[in-house]
Amino acid sequence: MRMITIVTLALLAAGLGVAQENLVPSGDFEQGVTEGWLTDVIVGPVEFSVNGDIVHGGGGALLLVTGQNGRGIVRSPGFAVEAGQQYRISVWAAAAEAPADMVYARVHWWAGEPGVASSEKIKDDTPHVGGTFDWTELTATVTAPADAQTATVRLETGGDTGVLNTETEGPFWVRFDDLSVVPVE
């Protein structure tokens, strides 16, 4: 019996070591959009809120309600990354009437604090989706460029950076929940 307990504890300890810490502060939105998070209306109207009406996990999810031709983003606080390291990004999204290919997460690589872009590679995206869909995981494995020191994640709802003439049929909403970035071992 004693041997079984020791083996069981050893297996549990090894299993606990497998879990990686999420590098994105408050990526589960349980505390709302906390300090360091930025919301930006690229083209209005866009309303941002955190509520518990429809969530993937826990008690809160980020909700973006976007008017016709609107575009909004939410950007995470910066977090340290290691050059050359692979990371797995994952976010759960749900939407109603979202434009095709305009819902996704984007990792921005910074050669220091956010604001000084990597000269090697600026961004990596998860797959782009759109339409009306229930909770769907958007995930990608990305590699930090050689000059990257920090990264941020942008949750996008309206096309690529620099596209300001986004045209949509009408209002739509997108929910994001359980955003995580973890090193790949």
Coordinates of N, CA and C in Angstrom, one line a residue, residues 12-163:
L12 N 1.4 12.1 -9.8 CA 0.6 13.3 -9.7 C 1.6 14.5 -9.8
A13 N 2.7 14.4 -9.1 CA 3.7 15.5 -9.2 C 4.2 15.7 -10.6
A14 N 4.5 14.7 -11.3 CA 4.9 14.8 -12.7 C 3.8 15.4 -13.6
G15 N 2.6 15.0 -13.4 CA 1.5 15.5 -14.1 C 1.3 17.0 -13.9
L16 N 1.4 17.4 -12.6 CA 1.3 18.8 -12.3 C 2.4 19.7 -13.0
G17 N 3.5 19.1 -13.2 CA 4.6 19.8 -13.8 C 4.4 20.1 -15.3
V18 N 3.5 19.3 -15.9 CA 3.2 19.4 -17.3 C 2.5 20.7 -17.7
A19 N 1.6 21.1 -16.7 CA 0.8 22.3 -17.0 C 1.7 23.6 -17.0
Q20 N 1.5 24.4 -18.1 CA 2.3 25.6 -18.2 C 1.5 26.8 -17.7
E21 N 2.2 27.8 -17.2 CA 1.5 29.0 -16.8 C 1.2 29.9 -17.9
N22 N 0.0 30.4 -17.9 CA -0.5 31.3 -19.0 C 0.3 32.6 -18.9
L23 N 0.9 33.0 -20.0 CA 1.7 34.3 -20.0 C 0.8 35.5 -20.1
V24 N -0.4 35.4 -20.5 CA -1.3 36.5 -20.7 C -2.1 36.8 -19.4
P25 N -1.8 38.0 -18.8 CA -2.5 38.3 -17.5 C -4.0 38.5 -17.8
S26 N -4.8 37.8 -16.9 CA -6.3 38.0 -16.9 C -6.9 37.5 -18.3
G27 N -6.3 36.5 -18.9 CA -6.8 36.1 -20.2 C -8.1 35.3 -20.1
D28 N -8.5 35.0 -18.9 CA -9.8 34.4 -18.7 C -11.0 35.4 -18.5
F29 N -10.6 36.7 -18.4 CA -11.6 37.8 -18.2 C -12.5 37.7 -17.0
E30 N -12.1 36.9 -16.0 CA -12.8 36.7 -14.8 C -12.9 38.0 -14.0
Q31 N -11.8 38.8 -14.1 CA -11.7 40.1 -13.4 C -12.0 41.3 -14.3
G32 N -12.6 41.0 -15.5 CA -12.9 42.1 -16.5 C -11.7 42.4 -17.3
V33 N -11.6 43.5 -17.9 CA -10.5 44.0 -18.7 C -9.6 44.8 -17.7
T34 N -8.6 44.1 -17.2 CA -7.8 44.7 -16.1 C -6.7 45.6 -16.6
E35 N -6.0 46.1 -15.6 CA -4.9 47.1 -15.9 C -4.0 46.5 -17.0
G36 N -3.6 47.3 -17.9 CA -2.7 46.9 -19.0 C -3.4 46.5 -20.3
W37 N -4.6 46.1 -20.2 CA -5.4 45.8 -21.4 C -5.8 47.1 -22.1
L38 N -5.8 47.1 -23.4 CA -6.2 48.3 -24.2 C -7.4 47.9 -25.1
T39 N -8.4 48.7 -25.1 CA -9.5 48.6 -26.1 C -9.4 49.7 -27.1
D40 N -9.7 49.4 -28.3 CA -9.5 50.5 -29.4 C -10.6 50.3 -30.4
V41 N -11.3 51.4 -30.6 CA -12.3 51.5 -31.7 C -11.5 52.0 -32.9
I42 N -11.3 51.1 -33.9 CA -10.6 51.6 -35.1 C -11.6 52.3 -36.0
V43 N -12.8 51.8 -36.2 CA -13.9 52.4 -36.9 C -15.1 52.1 -36.0
G44 N -15.8 53.1 -35.6 CA -17.0 52.9 -34.8 C -18.2 52.6 -35.5
P45 N -19.3 52.3 -34.8 CA -19.3 52.1 -33.3 C -18.9 50.7 -32.9
V46 N -18.2 50.6 -31.7 CA -17.9 49.3 -31.1 C -18.0 49.5 -29.6
E47 N -18.7 48.6 -28.9 CA -18.9 48.6 -27.5 C -18.2 47.4 -26.9
F48 N -17.4 47.6 -25.8 CA -16.6 46.6 -25.2 C -17.2 46.3 -23.8
S49 N -17.4 45.1 -23.4 CA -17.8 44.8 -22.0 C -17.4 43.4 -21.7
V50 N -17.4 43.1 -20.4 CA -17.2 41.7 -19.9 C -18.4 41.4 -19.1
N51 N -19.0 40.2 -19.5 CA -20.2 39.8 -18.8 C -20.2 38.3 -18.7
G52 N -21.2 37.8 -17.9 CA -21.3 36.4 -17.6 C -22.5 35.7 -18.3
D53 N -23.1 36.4 -19.3 CA -24.3 35.8 -19.9 C -24.0 34.6 -20.7
I54 N -23.0 34.6 -21.5 CA -22.5 33.5 -22.3 C -21.0 33.4 -22.2
V55 N -20.5 32.3 -21.6 CA -19.1 32.2 -21.3 C -18.6 30.8 -21.8
H56 N -17.4 30.7 -22.1 CA -16.8 29.4 -22.4 C -16.4 28.7 -21.1
G57 N -15.8 29.4 -20.2 CA -15.4 28.9 -18.9 C -15.4 30.0 -17.9
G58 N -15.7 29.6 -16.6 CA -15.7 30.6 -15.5 C -16.9 31.4 -15.6
G59 N -16.8 32.7 -15.1 CA -17.9 33.6 -15.0 C -17.9 34.8 -15.8
G60 N -16.9 35.0 -16.7 CA -16.9 36.2 -17.5 C -16.3 35.9 -18.9
A61 N -16.8 36.6 -19.9 CA -16.2 36.6 -21.2 C -16.2 38.0 -21.8
L62 N -15.3 38.3 -22.7 CA -15.2 39.6 -23.3 C -16.2 39.7 -24.5
L63 N -17.0 40.7 -24.5 CA -18.0 40.9 -25.5 C -17.7 42.2 -26.3
L64 N -17.6 42.1 -27.6 CA -17.5 43.2 -28.5 C -18.8 43.3 -29.4
V65 N -19.5 44.4 -29.3 CA -20.7 44.6 -30.1 C -20.3 45.7 -31.1
T66 N -20.4 45.3 -32.3 CA -19.9 46.2 -33.4 C -21.0 46.6 -34.3
G67 N -21.1 47.9 -34.6 CA -22.1 48.4 -35.5 C -21.7 48.2 -36.9
Q68 N -22.6 48.5 -37.9 CA -22.3 48.4 -39.3 C -21.0 49.1 -39.6
N69 N -20.1 48.4 -40.3 CA -18.8 48.9 -40.8 C -17.8 49.1 -39.6
G70 N -18.1 48.7 -38.4 CA -17.2 48.9 -37.3 C -16.1 47.9 -37.2
R71 N -15.1 48.3 -36.5 CA -13.9 47.5 -36.3 C -13.3 47.9 -34.9
G72 N -13.1 46.8 -34.1 CA -12.5 47.1 -32.8 C -11.5 46.0 -32.4
I73 N -10.5 46.3 -31.6 CA -9.6 45.4 -31.1 C -9.4 45.5 -29.6
V74 N -8.9 44.5 -29.0 CA -8.6 44.5 -27.6 C -7.2 43.9 -27.5
R75 N -6.2 44.6 -26.8 CA -4.9 44.2 -26.8 C -4.5 43.9 -25.4
S76 N -3.8 42.7 -25.2 CA -3.3 42.3 -23.9 C -2.2 43.1 -23.4
P77 N -1.9 43.1 -22.1 CA -0.6 43.7 -21.6 C 0.6 42.9 -22.2
G78 N 1.7 43.6 -22.3 CA 2.9 42.9 -22.8 C 3.4 41.8 -21.8
F79 N 4.0 40.8 -22.3 CA 4.6 39.7 -21.5 C 5.9 39.3 -22.1
A80 N 6.8 38.9 -21.3 CA 8.2 38.5 -21.7 C 8.1 37.2 -22.5
V81 N 8.9 37.2 -23.6 CA 9.1 36.0 -24.4 C 10.6 35.7 -24.6
E82 N 10.9 34.5 -25.0 CA 12.3 34.1 -25.3 C 12.4 33.9 -26.8
A83 N 13.4 34.6 -27.3 CA 13.7 34.5 -28.8 C 13.9 33.0 -29.2
G84 N 13.3 32.6 -30.3 CA 13.4 31.3 -30.8 C 12.5 30.2 -30.1
Q85 N 11.8 30.6 -29.0 CA 10.9 29.7 -28.3 C 9.6 29.6 -29.1
Q86 N 9.0 28.4 -29.1 CA 7.7 28.2 -29.7 C 6.7 28.4 -28.6
Y87 N 5.5 29.0 -28.9 CA 4.4 29.2 -28.0 C 3.1 28.8 -28.6
R88 N 2.3 28.3 -27.8 CA 0.9 27.9 -28.3 C -0.1 29.0 -27.8
I89 N -0.7 29.6 -28.8 CA -1.7 30.6 -28.5 C -3.1 29.9 -28.7
S90 N -4.0 30.2 -27.7 CA -5.3 29.6 -27.8 C -6.3 30.6 -27.3
V91 N -7.4 30.8 -28.0 CA -8.5 31.6 -27.5 C -9.8 31.0 -28.0
W92 N -10.9 31.1 -27.2 CA -12.2 30.6 -27.6 C -13.0 31.8 -28.0
A93 N -13.7 31.6 -29.1 CA -14.5 32.7 -29.7 C -15.9 32.2 -30.1
A94 N -16.9 33.0 -30.0 CA -18.3 32.8 -30.4 C -18.7 34.1 -31.1
A95 N -19.6 34.0 -32.1 CA -20.0 35.2 -32.8 C -21.4 35.0 -33.4
A96 N -22.0 36.1 -33.7 CA -23.3 36.2 -34.5 C -23.1 37.2 -35.6
E97 N -23.2 36.8 -36.8 CA -23.2 37.6 -38.0 C -21.8 38.3 -38.2
A98 N -20.7 37.8 -37.7 CA -19.4 38.4 -37.9 C -19.0 38.3 -39.4
P99 N -18.3 39.3 -39.9 CA -17.9 39.2 -41.3 C -16.9 38.1 -41.5
A100 N -16.9 37.5 -42.7 CA -16.0 36.4 -43.0 C -14.5 36.7 -42.7
D101 N -13.9 35.8 -42.1 CA -12.4 35.9 -41.8 C -12.0 37.1 -41.0
M102 N -12.8 37.7 -40.2 CA -12.5 38.8 -39.4 C -12.4 38.6 -37.9
V103 N -12.5 37.4 -37.5 CA -12.4 37.1 -36.1 C -11.2 36.2 -35.9
Y104 N -10.2 36.7 -35.1 CA -9.0 36.0 -34.9 C -8.1 36.6 -33.8
A105 N -7.1 35.9 -33.4 CA -6.1 36.5 -32.4 C -4.8 36.7 -33.1
R106 N -4.1 37.7 -32.8 CA -2.8 38.0 -33.4 C -1.8 38.3 -32.3
V107 N -0.7 37.6 -32.4 CA 0.5 37.9 -31.5 C 1.3 38.9 -32.2
H108 N 1.6 40.0 -31.5 CA 2.6 41.0 -32.0 C 3.9 40.8 -31.2
W109 N 5.0 40.8 -32.0 CA 6.3 40.6 -31.4 C 7.0 42.0 -31.3
W110 N 7.6 42.2 -30.1 CA 8.2 43.5 -29.8 C 9.7 43.3 -29.5
A111 N 10.5 44.2 -30.0 CA 12.0 44.1 -29.7 C 12.3 44.8 -28.4
G112 N 11.4 45.0 -27.6 CA 11.5 45.7 -26.3 C 10.1 45.8 -25.7
E113 N 9.8 46.9 -25.2 CA 8.5 47.2 -24.7 C 7.5 47.3 -25.9
P114 N 6.2 47.1 -25.7 CA 5.3 47.3 -26.8 C 5.5 48.7 -27.4
G115 N 5.6 48.7 -28.7 CA 5.8 50.0 -29.4 C 7.0 50.0 -30.3
V116 N 7.9 49.1 -30.1 CA 9.1 48.9 -30.9 C 9.0 47.5 -31.5
A117 N 8.5 47.4 -32.8 CA 8.2 46.2 -33.4 C 9.5 45.4 -33.7
S118 N 9.4 44.1 -33.7 CA 10.5 43.2 -34.2 C 10.8 43.6 -35.6
S119 N 12.1 43.6 -35.9 CA 12.5 43.9 -37.3 C 12.5 42.6 -38.2
E120 N 12.4 41.5 -37.5 CA 12.4 40.2 -38.2 C 11.0 39.7 -38.6
K121 N 10.1 39.8 -37.6 CA 8.7 39.3 -37.9 C 7.8 40.1 -36.9
I122 N 6.8 40.7 -37.5 CA 6.0 41.6 -36.7 C 4.8 40.8 -36.0
K123 N 4.2 39.8 -36.7 CA 3.0 39.2 -36.2 C 2.9 37.8 -36.6
D124 N 2.0 37.1 -35.9 CA 1.5 35.7 -36.2 C 0.1 35.7 -35.8
D125 N -0.7 35.0 -36.6 CA -2.2 34.9 -36.4 C -2.6 33.5 -36.2
T126 N -3.8 33.4 -35.4 CA -4.5 32.1 -35.4 C -5.3 32.1 -36.7
P127 N -6.0 31.0 -37.0 CA -6.9 31.0 -38.2 C -8.0 32.1 -38.0
H128 N -8.4 32.6 -39.2 CA -9.4 33.6 -39.2 C -10.8 32.9 -39.5
V129 N -11.8 33.4 -38.7 CA -13.2 32.8 -38.9 C -14.2 33.9 -39.0
G130 N -15.4 33.6 -39.3 CA -16.5 34.6 -39.3 C -17.8 33.9 -39.4
G131 N -18.9 34.7 -39.5 CA -20.2 34.1 -39.5 C -20.8 34.0 -38.1
T132 N -21.8 33.1 -38.0 CA -22.4 32.8 -36.7 C -21.9 31.4 -36.3
F133 N -21.3 31.4 -35.1 CA -20.8 30.1 -34.6 C -20.7 30.1 -33.1
D134 N -20.9 28.9 -32.5 CA -20.8 28.7 -31.1 C -19.3 28.7 -30.7
W135 N -19.0 28.5 -29.4 CA -17.6 28.5 -29.0 C -16.7 27.6 -29.8
T136 N -15.7 28.2 -30.4 CA -14.7 27.6 -31.3 C -13.3 28.0 -30.8
E137 N -12.4 27.0 -30.7 CA -11.1 27.3 -30.3 C -10.2 27.8 -31.5
L138 N -9.6 28.9 -31.4 CA -8.7 29.4 -32.4 C -7.3 29.2 -31.8
T139 N -6.5 28.4 -32.5 CA -5.2 28.1 -31.9 C -4.1 28.1 -33.0
A140 N -2.9 28.4 -32.6 CA -1.7 28.3 -33.4 C -0.5 28.1 -32.6
T141 N 0.5 27.5 -33.2 CA 1.8 27.4 -32.6 C 2.7 28.4 -33.4
V142 N 3.3 29.3 -32.6 CA 4.1 30.4 -33.2 C 5.5 30.4 -32.6
T143 N 6.5 31.0 -33.3 CA 7.9 31.0 -32.8 C 8.3 32.5 -32.7
A144 N 8.8 32.8 -31.5 CA 9.3 34.2 -31.3 C 10.5 34.5 -32.2
P145 N 10.5 35.6 -32.9 CA 11.7 35.9 -33.7 C 12.9 36.2 -32.8
A146 N 14.1 36.2 -33.5 CA 15.4 36.3 -32.8 C 15.5 37.6 -32.0
D147 N 14.8 38.7 -32.4 CA 15.0 39.9 -31.6 C 13.8 40.2 -30.7
A148 N 12.9 39.3 -30.5 CA 11.7 39.5 -29.7 C 12.1 39.4 -28.2
Q149 N 11.6 40.4 -27.5 CA 11.7 40.4 -26.0 C 10.4 40.3 -25.3
T150 N 9.4 40.9 -25.9 CA 8.0 40.9 -25.4 C 7.0 40.6 -26.5
A151 N 5.8 40.3 -26.1 CA 4.7 40.1 -27.0 C 3.4 40.6 -26.4
T152 N 2.5 40.9 -27.3 CA 1.1 41.2 -26.9 C 0.2 40.3 -27.8
V153 N -1.1 40.2 -27.4 CA -2.1 39.5 -28.2 C -3.2 40.5 -28.4
R154 N -3.6 40.6 -29.7 CA -4.7 41.4 -30.1 C -5.8 40.5 -30.5
L155 N -7.0 40.7 -29.9 CA -8.2 40.0 -30.3 C -8.9 40.9 -31.3
E156 N -9.1 40.4 -32.5 CA -9.5 41.2 -33.6 C -10.9 40.9 -34.1
T157 N -11.6 41.9 -34.5 CA -13.0 41.7 -35.0 C -13.3 42.5 -36.2
G158 N -12.3 42.7 -37.1 CA -12.7 43.5 -38.2 C -11.6 43.6 -39.3
G159 N -10.8 42.6 -39.6 CA -9.9 42.7 -40.7 C -8.5 43.1 -40.2
D160 N -7.6 43.0 -41.1 CA -6.2 43.2 -40.9 C -5.8 44.6 -40.5
T161 N -4.7 44.7 -39.7 CA -4.2 46.0 -39.3 C -4.0 46.9 -40.5
G162 N -4.4 48.1 -40.4 CA -4.2 49.1 -41.5 C -5.5 49.1 -42.5
V163 N -6.4 48.2 -42.3 CA -7.6 48.2 -43.2 C -8.6 49.0 -42.4

